[in-house]
Short mmCIF file of C-alpha atoms in Angstrom, two decimals:
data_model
loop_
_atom_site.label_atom_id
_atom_site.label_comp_id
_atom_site.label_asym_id
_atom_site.label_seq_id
_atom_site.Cartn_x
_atom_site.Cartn_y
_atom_site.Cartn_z
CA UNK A 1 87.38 -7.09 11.51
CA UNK A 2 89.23 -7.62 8.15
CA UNK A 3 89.22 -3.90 7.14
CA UNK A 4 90.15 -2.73 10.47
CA UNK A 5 93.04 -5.29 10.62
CA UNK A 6 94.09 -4.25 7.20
CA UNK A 7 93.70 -0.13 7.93
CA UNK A 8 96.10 -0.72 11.27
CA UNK A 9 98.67 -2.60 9.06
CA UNK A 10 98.59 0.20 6.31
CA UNK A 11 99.09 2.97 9.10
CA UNK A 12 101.77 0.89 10.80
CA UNK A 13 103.60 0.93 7.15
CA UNK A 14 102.81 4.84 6.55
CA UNK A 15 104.21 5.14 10.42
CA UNK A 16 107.44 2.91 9.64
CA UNK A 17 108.46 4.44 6.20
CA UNK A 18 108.81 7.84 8.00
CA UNK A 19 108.35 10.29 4.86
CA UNK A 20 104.56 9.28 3.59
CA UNK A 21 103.45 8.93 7.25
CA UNK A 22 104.60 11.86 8.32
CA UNK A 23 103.71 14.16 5.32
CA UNK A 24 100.36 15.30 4.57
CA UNK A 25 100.26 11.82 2.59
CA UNK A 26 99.86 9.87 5.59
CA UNK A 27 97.15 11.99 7.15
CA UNK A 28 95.12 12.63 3.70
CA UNK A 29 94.79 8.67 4.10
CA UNK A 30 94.79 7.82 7.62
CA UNK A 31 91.88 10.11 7.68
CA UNK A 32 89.83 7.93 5.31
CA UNK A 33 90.64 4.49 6.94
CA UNK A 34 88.01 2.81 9.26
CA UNK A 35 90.14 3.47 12.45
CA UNK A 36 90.01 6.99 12.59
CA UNK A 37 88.31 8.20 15.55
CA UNK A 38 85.71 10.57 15.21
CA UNK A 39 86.24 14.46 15.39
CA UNK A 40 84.95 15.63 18.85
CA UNK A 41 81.23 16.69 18.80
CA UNK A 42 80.86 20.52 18.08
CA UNK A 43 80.46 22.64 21.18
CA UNK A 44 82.52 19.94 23.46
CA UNK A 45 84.46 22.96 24.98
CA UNK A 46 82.18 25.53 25.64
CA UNK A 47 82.56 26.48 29.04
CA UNK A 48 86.15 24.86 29.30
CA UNK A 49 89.52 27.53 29.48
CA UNK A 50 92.22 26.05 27.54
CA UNK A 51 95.93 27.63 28.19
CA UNK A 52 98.09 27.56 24.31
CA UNK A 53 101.67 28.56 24.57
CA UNK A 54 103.32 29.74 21.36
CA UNK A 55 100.32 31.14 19.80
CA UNK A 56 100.41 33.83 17.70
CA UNK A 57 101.81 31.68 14.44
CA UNK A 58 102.06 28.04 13.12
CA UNK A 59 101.11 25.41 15.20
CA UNK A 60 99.62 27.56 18.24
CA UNK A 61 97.82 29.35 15.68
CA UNK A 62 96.01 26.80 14.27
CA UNK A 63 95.69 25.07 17.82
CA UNK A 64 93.97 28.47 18.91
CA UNK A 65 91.80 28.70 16.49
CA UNK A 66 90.35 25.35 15.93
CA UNK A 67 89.95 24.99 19.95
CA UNK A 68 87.79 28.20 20.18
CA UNK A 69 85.78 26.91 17.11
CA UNK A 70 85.46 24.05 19.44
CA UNK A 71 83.61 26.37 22.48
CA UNK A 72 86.63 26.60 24.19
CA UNK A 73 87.80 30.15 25.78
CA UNK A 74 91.29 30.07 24.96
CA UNK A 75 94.21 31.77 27.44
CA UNK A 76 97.08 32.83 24.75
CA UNK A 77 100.61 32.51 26.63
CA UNK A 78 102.90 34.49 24.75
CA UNK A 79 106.16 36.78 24.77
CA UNK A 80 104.50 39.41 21.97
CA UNK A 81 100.68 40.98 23.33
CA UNK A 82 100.51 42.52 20.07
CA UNK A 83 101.04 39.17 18.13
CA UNK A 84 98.51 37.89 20.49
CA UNK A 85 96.06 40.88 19.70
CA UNK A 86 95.82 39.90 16.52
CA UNK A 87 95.46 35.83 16.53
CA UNK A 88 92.92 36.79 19.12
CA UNK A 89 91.10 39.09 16.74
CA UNK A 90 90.53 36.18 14.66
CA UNK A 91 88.99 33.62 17.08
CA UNK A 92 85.87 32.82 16.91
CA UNK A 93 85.18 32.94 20.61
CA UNK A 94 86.53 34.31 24.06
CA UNK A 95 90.24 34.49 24.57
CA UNK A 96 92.83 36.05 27.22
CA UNK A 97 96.55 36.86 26.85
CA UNK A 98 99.20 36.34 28.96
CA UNK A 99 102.83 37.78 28.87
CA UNK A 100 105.30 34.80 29.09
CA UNK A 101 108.42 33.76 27.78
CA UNK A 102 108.60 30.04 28.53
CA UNK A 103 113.00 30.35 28.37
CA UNK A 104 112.79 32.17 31.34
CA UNK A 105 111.87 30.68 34.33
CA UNK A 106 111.16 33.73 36.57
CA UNK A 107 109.02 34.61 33.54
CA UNK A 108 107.38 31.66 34.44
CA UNK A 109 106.89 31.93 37.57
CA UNK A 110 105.44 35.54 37.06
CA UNK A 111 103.21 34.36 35.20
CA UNK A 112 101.38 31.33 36.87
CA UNK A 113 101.02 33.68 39.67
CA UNK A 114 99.01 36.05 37.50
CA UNK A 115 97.08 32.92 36.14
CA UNK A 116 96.48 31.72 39.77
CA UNK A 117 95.52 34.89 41.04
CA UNK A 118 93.77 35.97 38.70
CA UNK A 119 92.63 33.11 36.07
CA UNK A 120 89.62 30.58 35.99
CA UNK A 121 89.94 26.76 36.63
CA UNK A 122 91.92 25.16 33.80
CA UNK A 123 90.66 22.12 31.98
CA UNK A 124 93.78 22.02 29.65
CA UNK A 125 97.42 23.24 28.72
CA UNK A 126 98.59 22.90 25.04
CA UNK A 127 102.72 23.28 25.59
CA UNK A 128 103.86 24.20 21.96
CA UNK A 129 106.02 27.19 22.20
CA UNK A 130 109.12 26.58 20.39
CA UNK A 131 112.40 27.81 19.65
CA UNK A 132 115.72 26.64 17.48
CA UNK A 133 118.78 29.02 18.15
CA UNK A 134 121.15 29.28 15.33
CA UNK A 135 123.70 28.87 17.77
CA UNK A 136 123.68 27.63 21.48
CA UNK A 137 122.02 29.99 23.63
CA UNK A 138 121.59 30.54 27.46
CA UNK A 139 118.42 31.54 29.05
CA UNK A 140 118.39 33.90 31.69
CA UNK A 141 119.32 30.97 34.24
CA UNK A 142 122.26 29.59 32.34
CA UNK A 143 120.38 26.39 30.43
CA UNK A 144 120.12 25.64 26.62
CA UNK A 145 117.41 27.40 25.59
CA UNK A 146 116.06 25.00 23.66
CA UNK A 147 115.71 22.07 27.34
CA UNK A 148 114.63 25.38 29.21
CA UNK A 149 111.46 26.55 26.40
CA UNK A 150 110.57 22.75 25.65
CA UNK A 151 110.84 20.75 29.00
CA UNK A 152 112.14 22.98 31.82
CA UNK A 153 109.35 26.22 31.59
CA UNK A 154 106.58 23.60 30.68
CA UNK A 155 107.30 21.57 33.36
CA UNK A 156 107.10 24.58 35.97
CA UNK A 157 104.30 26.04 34.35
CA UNK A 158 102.36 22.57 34.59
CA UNK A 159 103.62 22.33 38.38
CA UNK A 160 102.91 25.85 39.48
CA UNK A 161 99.23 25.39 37.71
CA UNK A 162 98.16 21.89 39.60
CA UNK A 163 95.66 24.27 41.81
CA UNK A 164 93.59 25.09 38.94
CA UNK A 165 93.90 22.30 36.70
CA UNK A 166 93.21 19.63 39.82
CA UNK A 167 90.16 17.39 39.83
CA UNK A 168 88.66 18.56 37.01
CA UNK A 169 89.98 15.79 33.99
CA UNK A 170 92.44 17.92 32.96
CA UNK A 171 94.97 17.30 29.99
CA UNK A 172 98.34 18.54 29.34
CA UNK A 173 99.88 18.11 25.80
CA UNK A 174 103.34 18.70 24.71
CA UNK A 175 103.97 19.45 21.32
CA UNK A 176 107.42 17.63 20.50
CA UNK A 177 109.02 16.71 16.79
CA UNK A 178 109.58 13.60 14.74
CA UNK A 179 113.48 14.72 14.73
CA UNK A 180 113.59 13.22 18.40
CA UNK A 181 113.48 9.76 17.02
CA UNK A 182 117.14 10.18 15.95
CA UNK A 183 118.58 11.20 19.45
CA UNK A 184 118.88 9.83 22.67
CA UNK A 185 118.15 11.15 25.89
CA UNK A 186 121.10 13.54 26.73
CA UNK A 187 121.35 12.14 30.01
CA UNK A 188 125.04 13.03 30.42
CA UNK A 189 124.80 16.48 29.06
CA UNK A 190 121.56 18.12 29.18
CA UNK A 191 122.77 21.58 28.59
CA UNK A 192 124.63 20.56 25.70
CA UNK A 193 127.65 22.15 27.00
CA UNK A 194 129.70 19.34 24.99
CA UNK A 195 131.19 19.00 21.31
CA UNK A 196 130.04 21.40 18.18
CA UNK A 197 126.72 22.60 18.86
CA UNK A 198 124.13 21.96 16.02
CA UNK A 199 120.86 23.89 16.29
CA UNK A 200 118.45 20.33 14.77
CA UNK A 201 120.35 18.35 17.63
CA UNK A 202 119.59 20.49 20.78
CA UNK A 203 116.08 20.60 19.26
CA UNK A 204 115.45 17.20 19.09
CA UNK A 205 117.47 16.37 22.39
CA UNK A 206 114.74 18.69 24.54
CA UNK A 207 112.15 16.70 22.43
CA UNK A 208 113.30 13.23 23.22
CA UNK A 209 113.30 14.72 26.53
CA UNK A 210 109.48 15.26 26.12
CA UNK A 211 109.13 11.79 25.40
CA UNK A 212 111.09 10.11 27.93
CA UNK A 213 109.44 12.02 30.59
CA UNK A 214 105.86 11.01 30.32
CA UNK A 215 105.86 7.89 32.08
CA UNK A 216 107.58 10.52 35.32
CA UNK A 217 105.60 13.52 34.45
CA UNK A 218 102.24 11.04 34.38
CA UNK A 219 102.71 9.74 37.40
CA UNK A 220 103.71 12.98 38.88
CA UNK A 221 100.20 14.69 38.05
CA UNK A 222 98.23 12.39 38.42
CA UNK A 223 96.97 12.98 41.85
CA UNK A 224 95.50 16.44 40.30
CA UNK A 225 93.87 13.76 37.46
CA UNK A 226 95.59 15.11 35.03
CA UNK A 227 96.37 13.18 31.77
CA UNK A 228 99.44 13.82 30.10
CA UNK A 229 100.45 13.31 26.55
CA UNK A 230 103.25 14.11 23.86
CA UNK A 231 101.75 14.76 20.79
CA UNK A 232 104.02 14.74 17.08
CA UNK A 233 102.14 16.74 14.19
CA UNK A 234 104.24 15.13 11.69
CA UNK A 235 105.96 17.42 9.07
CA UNK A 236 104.30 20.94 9.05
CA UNK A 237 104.48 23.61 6.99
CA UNK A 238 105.16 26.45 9.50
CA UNK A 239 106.93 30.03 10.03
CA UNK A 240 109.87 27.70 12.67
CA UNK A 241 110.57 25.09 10.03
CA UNK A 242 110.47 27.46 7.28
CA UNK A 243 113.20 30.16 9.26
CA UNK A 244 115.02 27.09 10.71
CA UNK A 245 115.23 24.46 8.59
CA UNK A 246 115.27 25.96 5.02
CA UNK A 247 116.41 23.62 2.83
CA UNK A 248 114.32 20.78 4.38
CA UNK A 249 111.10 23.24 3.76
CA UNK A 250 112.79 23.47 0.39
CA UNK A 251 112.99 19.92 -0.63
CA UNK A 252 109.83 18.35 0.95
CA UNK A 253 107.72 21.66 0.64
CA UNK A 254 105.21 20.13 -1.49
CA UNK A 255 104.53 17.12 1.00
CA UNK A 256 104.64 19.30 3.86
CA UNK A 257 101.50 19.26 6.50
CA UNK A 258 99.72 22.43 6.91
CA UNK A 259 99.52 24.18 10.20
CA UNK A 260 95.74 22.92 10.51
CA UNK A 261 96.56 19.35 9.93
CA UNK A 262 99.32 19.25 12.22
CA UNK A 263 97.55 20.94 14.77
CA UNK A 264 94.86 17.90 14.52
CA UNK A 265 95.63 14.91 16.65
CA UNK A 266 96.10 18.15 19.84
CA UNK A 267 93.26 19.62 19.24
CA UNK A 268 91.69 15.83 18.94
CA UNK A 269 93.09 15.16 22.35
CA UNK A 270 91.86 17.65 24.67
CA UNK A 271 88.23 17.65 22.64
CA UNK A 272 87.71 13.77 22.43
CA UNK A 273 85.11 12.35 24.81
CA UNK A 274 85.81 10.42 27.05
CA UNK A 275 89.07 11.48 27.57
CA UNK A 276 91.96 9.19 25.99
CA UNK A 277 94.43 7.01 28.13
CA UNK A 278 97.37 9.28 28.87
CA UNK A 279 101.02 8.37 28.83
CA UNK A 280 101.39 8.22 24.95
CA UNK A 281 103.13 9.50 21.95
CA UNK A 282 100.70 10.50 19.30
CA UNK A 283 100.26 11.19 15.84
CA UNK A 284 97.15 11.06 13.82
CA UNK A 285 94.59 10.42 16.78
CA UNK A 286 96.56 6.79 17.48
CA UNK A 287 99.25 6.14 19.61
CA UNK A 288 102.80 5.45 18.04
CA UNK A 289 106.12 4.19 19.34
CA UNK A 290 108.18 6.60 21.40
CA UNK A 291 111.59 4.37 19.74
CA UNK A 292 111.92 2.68 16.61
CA UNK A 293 113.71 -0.97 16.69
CA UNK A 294 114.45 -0.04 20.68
CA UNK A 295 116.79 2.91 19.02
CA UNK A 296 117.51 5.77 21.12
CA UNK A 297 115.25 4.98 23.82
CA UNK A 298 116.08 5.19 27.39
CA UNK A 299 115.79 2.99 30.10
CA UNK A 300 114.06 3.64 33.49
CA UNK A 301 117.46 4.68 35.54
CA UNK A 302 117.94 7.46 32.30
CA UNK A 303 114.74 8.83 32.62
CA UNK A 304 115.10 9.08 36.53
CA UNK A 305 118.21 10.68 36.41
CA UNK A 306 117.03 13.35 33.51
CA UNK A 307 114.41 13.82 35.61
CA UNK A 308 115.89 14.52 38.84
CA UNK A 309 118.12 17.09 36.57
CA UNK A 310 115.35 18.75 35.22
CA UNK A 311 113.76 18.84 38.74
CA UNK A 312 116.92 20.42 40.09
CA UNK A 313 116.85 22.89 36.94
CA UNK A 314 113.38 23.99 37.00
CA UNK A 315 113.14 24.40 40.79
CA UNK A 316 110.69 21.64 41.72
CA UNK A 317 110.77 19.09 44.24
CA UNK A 318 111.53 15.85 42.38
#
């Protein structure tokens, strides 16, 4: 018991002191301490069709790859088929693209109805697609189009998809961001129609919005037994961060995650047997708090009106 008890204490302090635990520090050691969980078993997804949004770079790249290695045949949702030609090139097993922009909710739409009509049973959906505008843009409905591509398309997507992701232990990850931790839930202006708009805000806004959601979005699919879960690859070393945060890439560059290692802890999640408990944030195969100190997090009337807001926005019954 003593090492374990001593390995959850060190990964609490990498977790609390922000810059080793989420650098490629605090997964170099987490990965060597006692409570790591074991890397699912080779082969675990063959047979299984795993949608990936966002992934013909970064994150959904690595997320693509490392699931096929895993057996599983991987359905690439994407706004570029050539960028999807050639991740898809590169996998090491089956895969099938699908035209999507995740902004655009009639995009959306169009697209779960190829996937229902014409798609297998789903035993997982990977939301990572990601966007941050230089300045505040609209998507074809009129919403930020940072809410609408992080919470309001993956929300409909997820919805629209119940049919073939029901009864079979399904698992729906979204990808959010360790900025979230500094923002509250924009409960009062979701659109962020208010004040000077600042593209790392309205980022992690929609990503707190992730957060806040699980306990609603949980409950909401579970019916279908699906388990839901928000998962934070630390700081990676991607194409997004690189383009939209520049002199942060600059400065911590040399700590900075690969794509690979902050793909992990989703790939981890819809390979591990049995399936974990859903509902969580996670980082590094372990749960972590959603709020630090009870900072920025939101209580249950918050999350109940965001929710009936994003219900309203996205077009689904709340």
């Amino acid at each position: 018991m003593a090492p374990r008890l001593l390995a959850k204490a060190l990964d609490t302090a990498l977790d609390r002191t922000v810059v080793p635990g989420f650098s490629k520090i605090g997964y170099a050691v987490r990965r060597h301490l006692p409570t790591w969980p074991a890397d699912p078993a080779p082969g675990v997804l063959d047979g299984k069709h795993v949608v990936v949004t966002g992934a013909t770079s970064g994150l959904g790249e690595a997320t693509a790859y490392q699931l096929s290695r895993l057996g599983a045949h991987v359905h690439l949702v994407v706004r570029n088929a050539e960028k999807a030609a050639r991740i898809a090139a590169t996998l090491p097993g089956p895969s099938t693209t699908w035209v999507c922009d995740l902004g655009d909710l009639d995009s959306v739409r169009e697209c779960a109805a190829a996937l229902l009509a014409d798609g297998p049973p789903l035993d997982a959906i990977v939301h990572n697609a990601g966007a941050m505008p230089a300045t505040r843009t609209e998507s074809p409905q009129g919403h930020e189009l940072s809410m609408s591509i992080h919470v309001l398309g993956p929300v409909l997507l997820t919805d629209l998809l119940l049919p073939k992701l029901a009864g079979r232990e399904a698992r729906v990850v979204l990808v959010t961001s360790g900025g979230m931790y500094a923002q509250a839930l924009p409960v009062e202006d979701p659109d962020y129609e208010r004040g000077e708009y600042a593209p790392p805000t309205a980022y992690a806004r929609s990503k707190r919005t992730q957060v806040e959601l699980l306990p609603v979005l949980g409950e909401r699919w579970a019916p279908a037994d699906i388990a839901v879960y928000v998962m934070h690859p630390g700081w990676a070393a991607t194409p997004g961060v690189t383009e939209s945060l520049p002199t942060f890439d600059k400065l911590m560059g040399p700590i900075l995650r690969d794509a690979d290692q902050g793909a992990d802890t989703t790939t981890w999640l819809v390979g591990a047997q049995p399936r974990p408990r859903g509902g969580g944030l996670w980082m590094d195969r372990a749960e972590r708090p959603t709020a630090y100190f009870g900072r920025n997090g939101a209580t249950s009337d918050e999350r109940q009106r965001m929710w009936q807001w994003v219900a309203d926005a996205a077009g689904v019954t709340p």
